CSV table of C-alpha atoms in Angstrom, one decimal:
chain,number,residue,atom,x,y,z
A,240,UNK,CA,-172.6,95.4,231.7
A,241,UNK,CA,-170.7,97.9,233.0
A,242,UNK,CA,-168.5,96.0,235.3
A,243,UNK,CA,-167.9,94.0,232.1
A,244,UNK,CA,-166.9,96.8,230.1
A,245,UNK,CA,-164.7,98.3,233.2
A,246,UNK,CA,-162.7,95.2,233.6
A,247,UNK,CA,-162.9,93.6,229.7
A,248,UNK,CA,-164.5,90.7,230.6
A,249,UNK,CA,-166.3,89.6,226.6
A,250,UNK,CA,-169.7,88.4,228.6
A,251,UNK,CA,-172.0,88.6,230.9
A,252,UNK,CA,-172.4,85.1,231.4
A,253,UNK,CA,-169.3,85.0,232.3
A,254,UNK,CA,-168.9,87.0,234.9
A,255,UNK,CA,-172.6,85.6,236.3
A,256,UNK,CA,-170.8,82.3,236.5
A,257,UNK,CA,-167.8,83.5,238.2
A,258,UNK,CA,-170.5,85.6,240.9
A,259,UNK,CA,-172.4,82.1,241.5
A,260,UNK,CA,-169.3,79.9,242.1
A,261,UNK,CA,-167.8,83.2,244.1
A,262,UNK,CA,-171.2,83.0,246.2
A,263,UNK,CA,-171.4,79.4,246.2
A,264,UNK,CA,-167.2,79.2,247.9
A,265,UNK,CA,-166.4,77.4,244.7
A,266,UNK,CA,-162.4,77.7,244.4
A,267,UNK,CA,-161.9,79.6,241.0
A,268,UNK,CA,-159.9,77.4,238.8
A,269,UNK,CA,-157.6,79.2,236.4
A,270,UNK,CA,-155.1,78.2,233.9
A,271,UNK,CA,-152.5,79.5,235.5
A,272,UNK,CA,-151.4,81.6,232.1
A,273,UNK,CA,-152.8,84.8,232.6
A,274,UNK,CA,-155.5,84.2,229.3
A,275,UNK,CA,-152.6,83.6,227.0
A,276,UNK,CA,-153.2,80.0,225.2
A,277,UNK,CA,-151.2,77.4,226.3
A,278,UNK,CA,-149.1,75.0,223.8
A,279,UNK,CA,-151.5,76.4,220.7
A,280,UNK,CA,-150.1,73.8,218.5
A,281,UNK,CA,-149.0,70.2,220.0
A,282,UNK,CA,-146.3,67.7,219.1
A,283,UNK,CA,-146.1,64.2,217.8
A,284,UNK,CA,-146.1,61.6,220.3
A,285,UNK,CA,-145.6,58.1,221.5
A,286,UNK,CA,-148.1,55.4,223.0
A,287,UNK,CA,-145.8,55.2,226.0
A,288,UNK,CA,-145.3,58.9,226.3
A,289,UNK,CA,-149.3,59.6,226.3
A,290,UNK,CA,-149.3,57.1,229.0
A,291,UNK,CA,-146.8,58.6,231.2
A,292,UNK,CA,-148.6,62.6,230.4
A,293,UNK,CA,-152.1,61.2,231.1
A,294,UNK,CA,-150.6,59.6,234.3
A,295,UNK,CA,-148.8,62.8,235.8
A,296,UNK,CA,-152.1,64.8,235.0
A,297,UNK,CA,-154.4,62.7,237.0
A,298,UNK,CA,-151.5,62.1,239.7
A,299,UNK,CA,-151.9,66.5,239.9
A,300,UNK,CA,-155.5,66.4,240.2
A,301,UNK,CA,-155.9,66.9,236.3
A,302,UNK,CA,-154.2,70.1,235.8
A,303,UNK,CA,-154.0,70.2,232.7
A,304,UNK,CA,-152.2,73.4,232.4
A,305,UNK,CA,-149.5,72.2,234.5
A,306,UNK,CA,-149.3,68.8,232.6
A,307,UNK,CA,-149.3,71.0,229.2
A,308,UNK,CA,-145.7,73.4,230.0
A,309,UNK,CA,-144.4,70.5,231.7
A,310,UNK,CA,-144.7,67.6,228.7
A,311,UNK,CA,-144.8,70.8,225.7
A,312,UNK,CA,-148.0,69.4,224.4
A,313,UNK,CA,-151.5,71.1,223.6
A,314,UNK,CA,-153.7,71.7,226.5
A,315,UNK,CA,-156.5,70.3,224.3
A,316,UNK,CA,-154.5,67.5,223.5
A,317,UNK,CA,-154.0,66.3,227.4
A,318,UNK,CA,-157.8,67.2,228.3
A,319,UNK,CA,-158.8,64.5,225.4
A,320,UNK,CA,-156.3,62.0,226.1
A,321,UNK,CA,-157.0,62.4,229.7
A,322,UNK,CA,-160.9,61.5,228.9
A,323,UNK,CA,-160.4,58.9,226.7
A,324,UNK,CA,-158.1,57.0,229.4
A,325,UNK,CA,-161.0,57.7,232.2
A,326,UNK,CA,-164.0,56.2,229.5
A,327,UNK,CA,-162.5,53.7,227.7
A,328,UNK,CA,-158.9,52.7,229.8
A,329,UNK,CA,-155.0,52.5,228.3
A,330,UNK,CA,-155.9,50.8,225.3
A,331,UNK,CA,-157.8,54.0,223.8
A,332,UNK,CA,-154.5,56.3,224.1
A,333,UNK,CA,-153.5,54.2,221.1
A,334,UNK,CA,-153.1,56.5,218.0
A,335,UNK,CA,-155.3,54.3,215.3
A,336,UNK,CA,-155.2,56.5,212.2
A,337,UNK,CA,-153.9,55.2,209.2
A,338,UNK,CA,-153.9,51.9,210.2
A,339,UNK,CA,-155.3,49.1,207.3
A,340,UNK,CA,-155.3,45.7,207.0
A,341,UNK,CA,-152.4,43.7,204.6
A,342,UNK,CA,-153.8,42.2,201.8
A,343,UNK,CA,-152.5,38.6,203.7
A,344,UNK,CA,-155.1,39.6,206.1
A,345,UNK,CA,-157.9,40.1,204.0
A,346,UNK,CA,-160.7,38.0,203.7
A,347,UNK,CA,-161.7,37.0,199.8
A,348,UNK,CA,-164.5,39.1,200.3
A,349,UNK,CA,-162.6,42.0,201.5
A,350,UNK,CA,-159.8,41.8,199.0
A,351,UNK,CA,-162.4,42.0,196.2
A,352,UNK,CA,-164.1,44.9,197.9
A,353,UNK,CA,-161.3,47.1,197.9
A,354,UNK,CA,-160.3,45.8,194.8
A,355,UNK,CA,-163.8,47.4,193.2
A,356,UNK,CA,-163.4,50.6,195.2
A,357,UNK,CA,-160.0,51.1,193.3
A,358,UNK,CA,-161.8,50.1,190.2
A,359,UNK,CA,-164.7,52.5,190.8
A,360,UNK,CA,-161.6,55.4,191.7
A,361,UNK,CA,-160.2,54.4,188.1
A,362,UNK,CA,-163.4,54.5,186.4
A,363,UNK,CA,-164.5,58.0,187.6
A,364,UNK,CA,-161.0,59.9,186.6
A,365,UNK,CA,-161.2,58.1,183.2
A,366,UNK,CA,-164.8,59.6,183.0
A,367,UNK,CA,-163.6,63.0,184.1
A,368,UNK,CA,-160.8,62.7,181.8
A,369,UNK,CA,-163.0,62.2,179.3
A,370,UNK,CA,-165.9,65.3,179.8
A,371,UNK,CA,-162.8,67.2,179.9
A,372,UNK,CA,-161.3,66.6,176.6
A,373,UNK,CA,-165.0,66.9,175.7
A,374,UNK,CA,-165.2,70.1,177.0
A,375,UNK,CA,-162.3,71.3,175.2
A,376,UNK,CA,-163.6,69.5,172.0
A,377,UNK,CA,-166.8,72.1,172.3
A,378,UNK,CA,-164.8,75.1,173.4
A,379,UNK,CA,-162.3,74.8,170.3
A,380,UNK,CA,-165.4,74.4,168.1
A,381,UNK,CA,-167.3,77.8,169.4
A,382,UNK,CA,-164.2,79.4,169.0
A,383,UNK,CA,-163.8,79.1,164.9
């Protein structure tokens, strides 16, 4: 504790794990920014550009600090992509959200599924709408 209070180090556990790997000639790996986050908020990118980022981070034995200032993107960002590409290949570095079928690819079934969703959507604002006005129907009547 009172190494850790000396030096600021937030826990104990921390500084146990650093004395084990120290014991144990484990290099110390750090992320090379002195503690001060690095790329705390990331950038849009490409397919090909995650490709190319994810390549020059395992081609630098997955520093991911290095890969991060170099490419301006989140550390977090690179660590994920990184171990996505490793578990699941290329074809997971493929940014998926938002993407829905056309109606022209729909199956009848699926068409009138989604159709019924949008009618259920419908039916519950018109029901809101409704206990709403009711609502206001009471409150104006308490109120003479």
């Amino acid at each position: 504790m009172e190494i850790c209070k000396r030096y600021g180090i937030k826990s104990t556990r921390q500084l146990r794990n650093w004395i084990f790997k120290y014991n144990g000639h484990e290099t110390l790996k750090t992320s090379g920014s002195g503690g001060t986050p690095i790329m705390a908020k990331g950038r849009a990118t490409t397919y090909d550009e995650r490709i190319e980022i994810v390549k020059y981070c395992i081609e630098h034995q997955q520093n991911y600090a290095e890969t991060a200032q170099k490419f301006q993107v989140s550390y977090q960002q690179i660590y994920s992509w990184t171990n996505k590409y490793l578990t699941d290949g290329v074809d997971a570095l493929q940014d998926k959200r938002g993407k829905r079928k056309s109606e022209d690819e729909m199956s009848e079934v699926e068409k009138l599924r989604a159709q019924n969703k949008l009618l259920q959507a419908e039916n519950k604002r018109k029901q809101m709408e409704i206990d709403i006005l009711k609502k206001l129907d009471e409150l104006e009547r308490r109120r003479f």
